[in-house]
């Protein structure tokens, strides 16, 4: 059987760092509240004029270089994002042009779960023989949709992008993937205005309906339940158990969520990767950015078993078990 394997990885973070103290100049909050309730200390924010596609292309360029490939080697591009440059055209089409790829390109829009669903799509294309090399990117500039007068949301999010190259291989790299969605939870995390259901009008903009709204407690409870459930299902689909897991690489939303899932999965907290303190919630960027951090910090070894787990608006979720096939970064 044909398998898909990660052969390259890249990342991009905007230069601008915004600390908790910076945000406490804007809203009634404090470093103490944000750090103790979320674990976040700082985040990166896109520059004026910088779009999601710019970050996606930078991350994609890094992944191509890491895999030792040229743009013309890529057969398909999938960009996972919840903050596309425009409703039309797709961010993937713009990214394809920025990278000089000569292939089809599509967006996968599933908010913070976008990267896992994009990975699933790339994997399926390779396993079916429709592509040999797929570039999979997770990129978000969610701060563009944040109300920086709303302390309940503006302290949580940051911007960034990560990318992987998937290549056909005889050895299994991407193993079992479990994905799901429950649209009955659509109102829990939503940007109400700006789509076909609620076009932007001056009145809606004045009311701030084009900004992200979230019932934080609901999302928290959902995340703590779904991360262990989806991880176990993806491990089962892979013929593995929690004992085989080298590291859990979850979507980075809140340190308290990460702390809560370790005992529920029966693993030590050291086996749950976290970089939320420095990046905040980068949405679709978070899982590939986490992978990139692990790789560049020499924490990944050939044969390691990783569970990549995303969750977010929809509600949606996805877990992918991956056997890491690259040698440690030199
Ligand atoms: O990618 C997926 C997206 N999102 C998530 O995964 C988010 C999941 N949820 C969470 O991370 C947490 O629910 C939050 C961090 C959003 C909120 O933490 P919490 O411990 O659930 O706080 P809360 O919403 O229950 O609020 C407690 C209090 C409230 O004050 P009152 O009503 O008790 O007087 C809030 O108004 O904290 C207040 N509060 C703040 N205070 C200072 C909310 N945000 C802030 C803030 N600074 N930034």
mmCIF file of C-alpha atoms and ligand atoms in Angstrom:
data_model
loop_
_atom_site.group_PDB
_atom_site.id
_atom_site.type_symbol
_atom_site.label_atom_id
_atom_site.label_comp_id
_atom_site.label_asym_id
_atom_site.label_seq_id
_atom_site.Cartn_x
_atom_site.Cartn_y
_atom_site.Cartn_z
ATOM 1 C CA UNK A 1 0.000 0.000 0.000
ATOM 2 C CA UNK A 2 1.080 3.571 -0.677
ATOM 3 C CA UNK A 3 1.594 5.655 2.411
ATOM 4 C CA UNK A 4 2.103 9.360 3.093
ATOM 5 C CA UNK A 5 5.077 10.537 5.071
ATOM 6 C CA UNK A 6 6.170 13.961 6.304
ATOM 7 C CA UNK A 7 9.434 14.813 4.555
ATOM 8 C CA UNK A 8 9.675 18.557 5.120
ATOM 9 C CA UNK A 9 8.548 21.114 7.657
ATOM 10 C CA UNK A 10 8.514 24.906 7.738
ATOM 11 C CA UNK A 11 7.099 27.746 9.824
ATOM 12 C CA UNK A 12 6.567 31.476 9.823
ATOM 13 C CA UNK A 13 5.849 33.903 12.665
ATOM 14 C CA UNK A 14 5.259 37.633 12.276
ATOM 15 C CA UNK A 15 7.945 39.844 13.857
ATOM 16 C CA UNK A 16 5.682 41.853 16.144
ATOM 17 C CA UNK A 17 5.507 40.500 19.705
ATOM 18 C CA UNK A 18 2.589 41.622 21.889
ATOM 19 C CA UNK A 19 2.925 40.858 25.605
ATOM 20 C CA UNK A 20 0.226 40.527 28.231
ATOM 21 C CA UNK A 21 1.360 43.860 29.647
ATOM 22 C CA UNK A 22 0.846 45.439 26.208
ATOM 23 C CA UNK A 23 -2.751 44.144 26.187
ATOM 24 C CA UNK A 24 -3.372 45.424 29.700
ATOM 25 C CA UNK A 25 -2.876 48.911 28.217
ATOM 26 C CA UNK A 26 -5.850 48.246 25.918
ATOM 27 C CA UNK A 27 -8.348 46.362 28.104
ATOM 28 C CA UNK A 28 -9.014 45.732 31.791
ATOM 29 C CA UNK A 29 -6.761 42.688 32.200
ATOM 30 C CA UNK A 30 -3.387 41.760 33.692
ATOM 31 C CA UNK A 31 -0.415 39.535 33.023
ATOM 32 C CA UNK A 32 -1.381 37.610 36.177
ATOM 33 C CA UNK A 33 -4.952 36.892 34.933
ATOM 34 C CA UNK A 34 -3.910 35.896 31.417
ATOM 35 C CA UNK A 35 -0.950 33.752 32.510
ATOM 36 C CA UNK A 36 -2.825 31.946 35.286
ATOM 37 C CA UNK A 37 -6.036 31.328 33.258
ATOM 38 C CA UNK A 38 -4.417 30.486 29.917
ATOM 39 C CA UNK A 39 -0.643 30.043 30.280
ATOM 40 C CA UNK A 40 -0.154 32.657 27.535
ATOM 41 C CA UNK A 41 2.556 35.302 28.046
ATOM 42 C CA UNK A 42 2.957 36.749 24.565
ATOM 43 C CA UNK A 43 1.819 36.274 20.988
ATOM 44 C CA UNK A 44 2.795 37.406 17.464
ATOM 45 C CA UNK A 45 0.595 39.722 15.416
ATOM 46 C CA UNK A 46 0.624 40.181 11.632
ATOM 47 C CA UNK A 47 1.971 43.449 10.253
ATOM 48 C CA UNK A 48 -0.172 45.997 8.475
ATOM 49 C CA UNK A 49 -0.533 44.842 4.881
ATOM 50 C CA UNK A 50 0.493 41.264 5.667
ATOM 51 C CA UNK A 51 -2.074 38.604 4.740
ATOM 52 C CA UNK A 52 -2.650 34.966 5.679
ATOM 53 C CA UNK A 53 -1.273 33.938 2.270
ATOM 54 C CA UNK A 54 2.017 35.765 2.988
ATOM 55 C CA UNK A 55 2.514 33.717 6.146
ATOM 56 C CA UNK A 56 1.361 30.527 4.408
ATOM 57 C CA UNK A 57 3.830 31.062 1.555
ATOM 58 C CA UNK A 58 6.718 31.741 3.942
ATOM 59 C CA UNK A 59 5.981 28.553 5.900
ATOM 60 C CA UNK A 60 5.514 26.599 2.664
ATOM 61 C CA UNK A 61 8.842 27.851 1.315
ATOM 62 C CA UNK A 62 10.540 26.578 4.475
ATOM 63 C CA UNK A 63 8.899 23.155 4.154
ATOM 64 C CA UNK A 64 9.954 22.829 0.501
ATOM 65 C CA UNK A 65 13.545 23.724 1.375
ATOM 66 C CA UNK A 66 13.558 21.272 4.289
ATOM 67 C CA UNK A 67 12.307 18.499 1.974
ATOM 68 C CA UNK A 68 14.876 19.462 -0.671
ATOM 69 C CA UNK A 69 12.143 20.068 -3.273
ATOM 70 C CA UNK A 70 11.451 22.688 -5.922
ATOM 71 C CA UNK A 71 8.014 24.319 -6.456
ATOM 72 C CA UNK A 72 7.418 22.270 -9.622
ATOM 73 C CA UNK A 73 7.782 19.031 -7.627
ATOM 74 C CA UNK A 74 4.530 19.658 -5.735
ATOM 75 C CA UNK A 75 1.382 17.982 -7.141
ATOM 76 C CA UNK A 76 -1.194 19.666 -4.914
ATOM 77 C CA UNK A 77 -1.520 22.381 -2.275
ATOM 78 C CA UNK A 78 -3.961 22.353 0.637
ATOM 79 C CA UNK A 79 -4.161 25.425 2.875
ATOM 80 C CA UNK A 80 -6.043 25.068 6.151
ATOM 81 C CA UNK A 81 -7.228 28.401 7.512
ATOM 82 C CA UNK A 82 -10.027 30.113 9.388
ATOM 83 C CA UNK A 83 -8.975 33.594 8.301
ATOM 84 C CA UNK A 84 -8.666 33.490 4.510
ATOM 85 C CA UNK A 85 -7.346 36.546 2.671
ATOM 86 C CA UNK A 86 -10.758 36.895 1.002
ATOM 87 C CA UNK A 87 -13.952 34.876 0.700
ATOM 88 C CA UNK A 88 -13.011 34.652 -2.965
ATOM 89 C CA UNK A 89 -10.449 33.748 -4.356
ATOM 90 C CA UNK A 90 -9.075 31.041 -2.103
ATOM 91 C CA UNK A 91 -6.011 31.696 0.028
ATOM 92 C CA UNK A 92 -4.554 28.526 -1.493
ATOM 93 C CA UNK A 93 -4.722 30.017 -5.013
ATOM 94 C CA UNK A 94 -2.874 33.145 -3.842
ATOM 95 C CA UNK A 95 -0.324 31.048 -1.925
ATOM 96 C CA UNK A 96 0.210 28.814 -4.971
ATOM 97 C CA UNK A 97 1.128 31.885 -7.010
ATOM 98 C CA UNK A 98 3.404 33.310 -4.304
ATOM 99 C CA UNK A 99 5.264 29.995 -4.138
ATOM 100 C CA UNK A 100 5.393 29.473 -7.912
ATOM 101 C CA UNK A 101 3.696 26.072 -7.641
ATOM 102 C CA UNK A 102 2.241 24.550 -10.804
ATOM 103 C CA UNK A 103 -0.596 22.536 -9.312
ATOM 104 C CA UNK A 104 -4.149 22.595 -8.021
ATOM 105 C CA UNK A 105 -4.790 24.317 -4.738
ATOM 106 C CA UNK A 106 -7.672 24.388 -2.284
ATOM 107 C CA UNK A 107 -8.578 25.885 1.083
ATOM 108 C CA UNK A 108 -9.824 23.738 3.925
ATOM 109 C CA UNK A 109 -11.798 25.898 6.329
ATOM 110 C CA UNK A 110 -12.420 24.316 9.702
ATOM 111 C CA UNK A 111 -11.084 26.994 12.057
ATOM 112 C CA UNK A 112 -8.518 25.581 14.498
ATOM 113 C CA UNK A 113 -9.059 22.034 13.147
ATOM 114 C CA UNK A 114 -8.150 23.105 9.609
ATOM 115 C CA UNK A 115 -4.611 21.718 9.630
ATOM 116 C CA UNK A 116 -5.697 18.195 10.609
ATOM 117 C CA UNK A 117 -8.387 18.144 7.910
ATOM 118 C CA UNK A 118 -5.883 19.495 5.366
ATOM 119 C CA UNK A 119 -3.446 16.760 6.417
ATOM 120 C CA UNK A 120 -6.212 14.188 6.002
ATOM 121 C CA UNK A 121 -6.933 15.455 2.493
ATOM 122 C CA UNK A 122 -3.256 15.438 1.488
ATOM 123 C CA UNK A 123 -2.798 11.954 2.920
ATOM 124 C CA UNK A 124 -5.853 10.628 1.075
ATOM 125 C CA UNK A 125 -4.584 12.056 -2.225
ATOM 126 C CA UNK A 126 -1.246 10.332 -1.789
ATOM 127 C CA UNK A 127 -2.667 7.017 -0.578
ATOM 128 C CA UNK A 128 -5.100 6.938 -3.533
ATOM 129 C CA UNK A 129 -2.309 7.619 -6.018
ATOM 130 C CA UNK A 130 -3.723 10.982 -7.166
ATOM 131 C CA UNK A 131 -0.613 12.802 -5.989
ATOM 132 C CA UNK A 132 2.955 11.965 -5.035
ATOM 133 C CA UNK A 133 3.835 15.173 -3.194
ATOM 134 C CA UNK A 134 1.382 17.461 -1.410
ATOM 135 C CA UNK A 135 2.169 20.678 0.429
ATOM 136 C CA UNK A 136 -0.090 21.043 3.483
ATOM 137 C CA UNK A 137 -0.170 24.421 5.224
ATOM 138 C CA UNK A 138 -1.967 25.675 8.333
ATOM 139 C CA UNK A 139 -2.084 29.488 8.483
ATOM 140 C CA UNK A 140 -4.153 32.005 10.390
ATOM 141 C CA UNK A 141 -4.281 35.735 11.023
ATOM 142 C CA UNK A 142 -7.197 35.516 13.438
ATOM 143 C CA UNK A 143 -6.171 38.739 15.177
ATOM 144 C CA UNK A 144 -7.672 40.459 12.118
ATOM 145 C CA UNK A 145 -11.079 39.283 13.407
ATOM 146 C CA UNK A 146 -10.558 40.099 17.061
ATOM 147 C CA UNK A 147 -12.155 42.983 18.921
ATOM 148 C CA UNK A 148 -9.247 44.528 20.821
ATOM 149 C CA UNK A 149 -11.720 46.056 23.286
ATOM 150 C CA UNK A 150 -13.036 42.592 24.294
ATOM 151 C CA UNK A 151 -10.827 41.201 27.054
ATOM 152 C CA UNK A 152 -12.502 37.770 26.861
ATOM 153 C CA UNK A 153 -11.053 37.090 23.405
ATOM 154 C CA UNK A 154 -8.244 39.544 22.594
ATOM 155 C CA UNK A 155 -5.799 37.973 25.055
ATOM 156 C CA UNK A 156 -6.076 34.496 23.527
ATOM 157 C CA UNK A 157 -5.095 34.650 19.879
ATOM 158 C CA UNK A 158 -1.902 35.146 17.881
ATOM 159 C CA UNK A 159 -0.919 34.781 14.223
ATOM 160 C CA UNK A 160 1.371 32.366 12.412
ATOM 161 C CA UNK A 161 1.731 29.541 9.916
ATOM 162 C CA UNK A 162 3.293 26.114 9.660
ATOM 163 C CA UNK A 163 3.645 23.713 6.732
ATOM 164 C CA UNK A 164 4.564 20.139 5.960
ATOM 165 C CA UNK A 165 5.462 18.337 2.740
ATOM 166 C CA UNK A 166 3.801 14.943 2.411
ATOM 167 C CA UNK A 167 5.408 12.428 0.056
ATOM 168 C CA UNK A 168 4.428 8.949 -1.079
ATOM 169 C CA UNK A 169 6.395 6.294 0.747
ATOM 170 C CA UNK A 170 6.546 2.521 1.250
ATOM 171 C CA UNK A 171 6.750 2.995 4.993
ATOM 172 C CA UNK A 172 3.682 4.284 6.849
ATOM 173 C CA UNK A 173 4.174 7.847 8.112
ATOM 174 C CA UNK A 174 0.670 9.229 8.562
ATOM 175 C CA UNK A 175 -1.261 6.425 10.283
ATOM 176 C CA UNK A 176 -4.850 6.631 11.580
ATOM 177 C CA UNK A 177 -6.859 9.851 11.363
ATOM 178 C CA UNK A 178 -10.119 10.503 13.223
ATOM 179 C CA UNK A 179 -12.117 13.611 12.326
ATOM 180 C CA UNK A 180 -15.561 14.819 13.262
ATOM 181 C CA UNK A 181 -17.908 17.757 13.378
ATOM 182 C CA UNK A 182 -20.999 18.796 15.309
ATOM 183 C CA UNK A 183 -22.658 21.787 13.716
ATOM 184 C CA UNK A 184 -25.176 22.023 16.549
ATOM 185 C CA UNK A 185 -22.337 23.858 18.324
ATOM 186 C CA UNK A 186 -21.946 26.447 15.555
ATOM 187 C CA UNK A 187 -22.897 29.340 17.825
ATOM 188 C CA UNK A 188 -20.278 28.548 20.456
ATOM 189 C CA UNK A 189 -17.406 30.035 18.458
ATOM 190 C CA UNK A 190 -18.387 32.220 15.535
ATOM 191 C CA UNK A 191 -17.612 35.306 13.456
ATOM 192 C CA UNK A 192 -21.270 36.165 12.803
ATOM 193 C CA UNK A 193 -21.112 38.821 10.071
ATOM 194 C CA UNK A 194 -19.262 38.850 6.765
ATOM 195 C CA UNK A 195 -20.606 35.696 5.129
ATOM 196 C CA UNK A 196 -23.728 34.873 3.129
ATOM 197 C CA UNK A 197 -25.829 34.325 6.260
ATOM 198 C CA UNK A 198 -25.149 37.806 7.575
ATOM 199 C CA UNK A 199 -23.453 40.136 5.071
ATOM 200 C CA UNK A 200 -21.520 43.036 6.567
ATOM 201 C CA UNK A 201 -23.550 46.233 6.792
ATOM 202 C CA UNK A 202 -22.538 49.498 8.479
ATOM 203 C CA UNK A 203 -24.974 48.650 11.309
ATOM 204 C CA UNK A 204 -23.489 45.183 11.859
ATOM 205 C CA UNK A 205 -19.960 46.547 11.800
ATOM 206 C CA UNK A 206 -20.979 49.274 14.268
ATOM 207 C CA UNK A 207 -22.347 46.503 16.523
ATOM 208 C CA UNK A 208 -19.077 44.559 16.205
ATOM 209 C CA UNK A 209 -20.754 41.543 14.621
ATOM 210 C CA UNK A 210 -17.793 41.052 12.282
ATOM 211 C CA UNK A 211 -15.633 40.137 15.305
ATOM 212 C CA UNK A 212 -15.023 36.670 16.759
ATOM 213 C CA UNK A 213 -17.434 35.691 19.564
ATOM 214 C CA UNK A 214 -16.800 32.759 21.861
ATOM 215 C CA UNK A 215 -18.450 31.011 24.792
ATOM 216 C CA UNK A 216 -15.080 30.202 26.351
ATOM 217 C CA UNK A 217 -16.356 27.815 29.011
ATOM 218 C CA UNK A 218 -18.248 25.717 26.433
ATOM 219 C CA UNK A 219 -15.201 25.408 24.190
ATOM 220 C CA UNK A 220 -13.041 24.536 27.208
ATOM 221 C CA UNK A 221 -15.319 21.637 28.263
ATOM 222 C CA UNK A 222 -15.572 20.405 24.660
ATOM 223 C CA UNK A 223 -11.770 20.465 24.231
ATOM 224 C CA UNK A 224 -11.073 18.559 27.435
ATOM 225 C CA UNK A 225 -13.542 15.847 26.379
ATOM 226 C CA UNK A 226 -12.717 15.605 22.678
ATOM 227 C CA UNK A 227 -8.883 15.624 22.755
ATOM 228 C CA UNK A 228 -8.608 12.304 24.654
ATOM 229 C CA UNK A 229 -11.540 10.747 22.751
ATOM 230 C CA UNK A 230 -10.212 11.631 19.288
ATOM 231 C CA UNK A 231 -6.649 10.658 20.241
ATOM 232 C CA UNK A 232 -7.761 7.226 21.412
ATOM 233 C CA UNK A 233 -9.812 6.662 18.260
ATOM 234 C CA UNK A 234 -6.922 7.677 15.983
ATOM 235 C CA UNK A 235 -4.547 5.404 17.929
ATOM 236 C CA UNK A 236 -7.007 2.527 17.590
ATOM 237 C CA UNK A 237 -7.262 3.136 13.824
ATOM 238 C CA UNK A 238 -3.449 2.955 13.779
ATOM 239 C CA UNK A 239 -3.358 -0.344 15.696
ATOM 240 C CA UNK A 240 -1.601 1.434 18.585
ATOM 241 C CA UNK A 241 -2.342 2.379 22.180
ATOM 242 C CA UNK A 242 -1.503 5.316 24.426
ATOM 243 C CA UNK A 243 1.574 3.367 25.582
ATOM 244 C CA UNK A 244 3.000 3.651 22.050
ATOM 245 C CA UNK A 245 2.636 7.423 22.021
ATOM 246 C CA UNK A 246 5.893 9.389 22.178
ATOM 247 C CA UNK A 247 4.212 12.796 22.306
ATOM 248 C CA UNK A 248 0.781 14.381 22.169
ATOM 249 C CA UNK A 249 0.942 17.523 20.001
ATOM 250 C CA UNK A 250 -2.394 19.237 20.622
ATOM 251 C CA UNK A 251 -3.811 22.477 19.296
ATOM 252 C CA UNK A 252 -2.448 25.203 21.569
ATOM 253 C CA UNK A 253 -5.380 27.143 23.041
ATOM 254 C CA UNK A 254 -4.969 27.145 26.805
ATOM 255 C CA UNK A 255 -2.379 25.540 29.112
ATOM 256 C CA UNK A 256 -5.202 24.499 31.461
ATOM 257 C CA UNK A 257 -6.736 22.437 28.635
ATOM 258 C CA UNK A 258 -3.371 20.753 28.011
ATOM 259 C CA UNK A 259 -2.949 20.073 31.750
ATOM 260 C CA UNK A 260 -6.441 18.554 31.949
ATOM 261 C CA UNK A 261 -6.037 16.115 29.044
ATOM 262 C CA UNK A 262 -2.835 14.421 30.252
ATOM 263 C CA UNK A 263 -4.462 12.529 33.177
ATOM 264 C CA UNK A 264 -7.570 11.824 31.071
ATOM 265 C CA UNK A 265 -5.337 10.078 28.530
ATOM 266 C CA UNK A 266 -3.261 8.451 31.244
ATOM 267 C CA UNK A 267 0.021 10.051 30.152
ATOM 268 C CA UNK A 268 2.526 12.212 32.019
ATOM 269 C CA UNK A 269 2.225 15.959 31.395
ATOM 270 C CA UNK A 270 5.798 15.871 29.951
ATOM 271 C CA UNK A 271 4.352 13.952 26.995
ATOM 272 C CA UNK A 272 1.968 16.812 26.131
ATOM 273 C CA UNK A 273 3.785 19.418 24.050
ATOM 274 C CA UNK A 274 3.148 23.084 24.808
ATOM 275 C CA UNK A 275 4.369 26.357 23.321
ATOM 276 C CA UNK A 276 1.196 28.312 24.095
ATOM 277 C CA UNK A 277 3.112 30.649 26.436
ATOM 278 C CA UNK A 278 5.000 32.239 23.541
ATOM 279 C CA UNK A 279 2.497 32.002 20.683
ATOM 280 C CA UNK A 280 -1.014 32.000 22.154
ATOM 281 C CA UNK A 281 -3.697 30.376 20.017
ATOM 282 C CA UNK A 282 -2.550 30.526 16.391
ATOM 283 C CA UNK A 283 -5.557 28.496 15.212
ATOM 284 C CA UNK A 284 -4.734 26.490 12.053
ATOM 285 C CA UNK A 285 -1.064 27.395 12.459
ATOM 286 C CA UNK A 286 -0.733 25.938 15.919
ATOM 287 C CA UNK A 287 -0.121 22.227 15.264
ATOM 288 C CA UNK A 288 2.449 22.612 12.440
ATOM 289 C CA UNK A 289 4.119 25.411 14.425
ATOM 290 C CA UNK A 290 4.339 23.031 17.398
ATOM 291 C CA UNK A 291 5.809 20.321 15.159
ATOM 292 C CA UNK A 292 8.319 22.801 13.782
ATOM 293 C CA UNK A 293 9.384 23.829 17.297
ATOM 294 C CA UNK A 294 9.861 20.191 18.281
ATOM 295 C CA UNK A 295 11.857 19.478 15.123
ATOM 296 C CA UNK A 296 14.135 22.515 15.321
ATOM 297 C CA UNK A 297 14.725 21.904 19.048
ATOM 298 C CA UNK A 298 15.892 18.342 18.209
ATOM 299 C CA UNK A 299 13.082 16.661 20.132
ATOM 300 C CA UNK A 300 11.893 14.477 17.232
ATOM 301 C CA UNK A 301 13.557 11.193 16.344
ATOM 302 C CA UNK A 302 12.887 8.721 13.551
ATOM 303 C CA UNK A 303 10.218 6.271 14.698
ATOM 304 C CA UNK A 304 8.588 8.582 17.249
ATOM 305 C CA UNK A 305 4.794 8.253 17.386
ATOM 306 C CA UNK A 306 3.008 11.614 17.557
ATOM 307 C CA UNK A 307 -0.695 12.317 17.995
ATOM 308 C CA UNK A 308 -1.596 15.663 16.394
ATOM 309 C CA UNK A 309 -4.980 16.794 17.730
ATOM 310 C CA UNK A 310 -7.054 19.807 16.743
ATOM 311 C CA UNK A 311 -10.418 21.167 17.884
ATOM 312 C CA UNK A 312 -12.355 24.342 17.330
ATOM 313 C CA UNK A 313 -15.257 26.171 15.752
ATOM 314 C CA UNK A 314 -17.900 24.086 14.057
ATOM 315 C CA UNK A 315 -17.617 22.432 16.440
ATOM 316 C CA UNK A 316 -14.947 20.354 14.719
ATOM 317 C CA UNK A 317 -12.144 18.077 15.795
ATOM 318 C CA UNK A 318 -9.472 15.835 14.364
ATOM 319 C CA UNK A 319 -6.609 13.629 15.511
ATOM 320 C CA UNK A 320 -3.863 12.227 13.293
ATOM 321 C CA UNK A 321 -1.323 9.689 14.475
ATOM 322 C CA UNK A 322 1.986 10.156 12.704
ATOM 323 C CA UNK A 323 5.138 8.086 12.767
ATOM 324 C CA UNK A 324 7.951 10.614 12.418
ATOM 325 C CA UNK A 325 10.221 9.383 9.609
ATOM 326 C CA UNK A 326 12.782 12.174 9.444
ATOM 327 C CA UNK A 327 16.163 12.081 11.130
ATOM 328 C CA UNK A 328 16.675 14.691 13.894
ATOM 329 C CA UNK A 329 17.446 18.142 12.512
ATOM 330 C CA UNK A 330 21.170 18.741 12.122
HETATM 331 O O1 LIG B 1 -9.125 27.304 19.399
HETATM 332 C C1 LIG B 1 -10.225 27.016 20.209
HETATM 333 C C2 LIG B 1 -10.667 28.256 20.797
HETATM 334 N N1 LIG B 1 -10.785 28.530 22.124
HETATM 335 C C3 LIG B 1 -10.491 27.875 23.262
HETATM 336 O O2 LIG B 1 -10.025 26.802 23.334
HETATM 337 C C4 LIG B 1 -10.859 28.619 24.504
HETATM 338 C C5 LIG B 1 -11.330 27.708 25.613
HETATM 339 N N2 LIG B 1 -11.701 28.454 26.781
HETATM 340 C C6 LIG B 1 -10.798 29.076 27.586
HETATM 341 O O3 LIG B 1 -9.613 28.992 27.339
HETATM 342 C C7 LIG B 1 -11.301 29.783 28.813
HETATM 343 O O4 LIG B 1 -12.668 29.530 28.989
HETATM 344 C C8 LIG B 1 -11.048 31.317 28.789
HETATM 345 C C9 LIG B 1 -9.563 31.592 28.918
HETATM 346 C C10 LIG B 1 -11.591 31.895 27.494
HETATM 347 C C11 LIG B 1 -11.759 31.975 29.956
HETATM 348 O O5 LIG B 1 -11.282 31.440 31.173
HETATM 349 P P1 LIG B 1 -12.293 31.064 32.334
HETATM 350 O O6 LIG B 1 -11.490 30.586 33.472
HETATM 351 O O7 LIG B 1 -13.315 30.120 31.735
HETATM 352 O O8 LIG B 1 -12.921 32.464 32.707
HETATM 353 P P2 LIG B 1 -14.451 32.928 32.605
HETATM 354 O O9 LIG B 1 -14.850 33.115 31.184
HETATM 355 O O10 LIG B 1 -15.289 32.039 33.476
HETATM 356 O O11 LIG B 1 -14.352 34.339 33.288
HETATM 357 C C12 LIG B 1 -14.053 34.489 34.674
HETATM 358 C C13 LIG B 1 -13.983 35.963 34.978
HETATM 359 C C14 LIG B 1 -15.175 36.760 34.440
HETATM 360 O O12 LIG B 1 -15.477 37.758 35.389
HETATM 361 P P3 LIG B 1 -16.767 37.601 36.346
HETATM 362 O O13 LIG B 1 -17.929 37.496 35.424
HETATM 363 O O14 LIG B 1 -16.511 36.354 37.130
HETATM 364 O O15 LIG B 1 -16.726 38.865 37.148
HETATM 365 C C15 LIG B 1 -14.638 37.393 33.193
HETATM 366 O O16 LIG B 1 -15.291 38.629 32.895
HETATM 367 O O17 LIG B 1 -12.834 36.520 34.373
HETATM 368 C C16 LIG B 1 -13.202 37.662 33.596
HETATM 369 N N3 LIG B 1 -12.302 37.772 32.471
HETATM 370 C C17 LIG B 1 -11.139 38.448 32.527
HETATM 371 N N4 LIG B 1 -10.536 39.137 33.518
HETATM 372 C C18 LIG B 1 -9.357 39.697 33.265
HETATM 373 C C19 LIG B 1 -12.439 37.248 31.216
HETATM 374 N N5 LIG B 1 -11.381 37.566 30.467
HETATM 375 C C20 LIG B 1 -10.566 38.310 31.253
HETATM 376 C C21 LIG B 1 -9.310 38.933 31.035
HETATM 377 N N6 LIG B 1 -8.746 39.608 32.065
HETATM 378 N N7 LIG B 1 -8.675 38.865 29.859
#
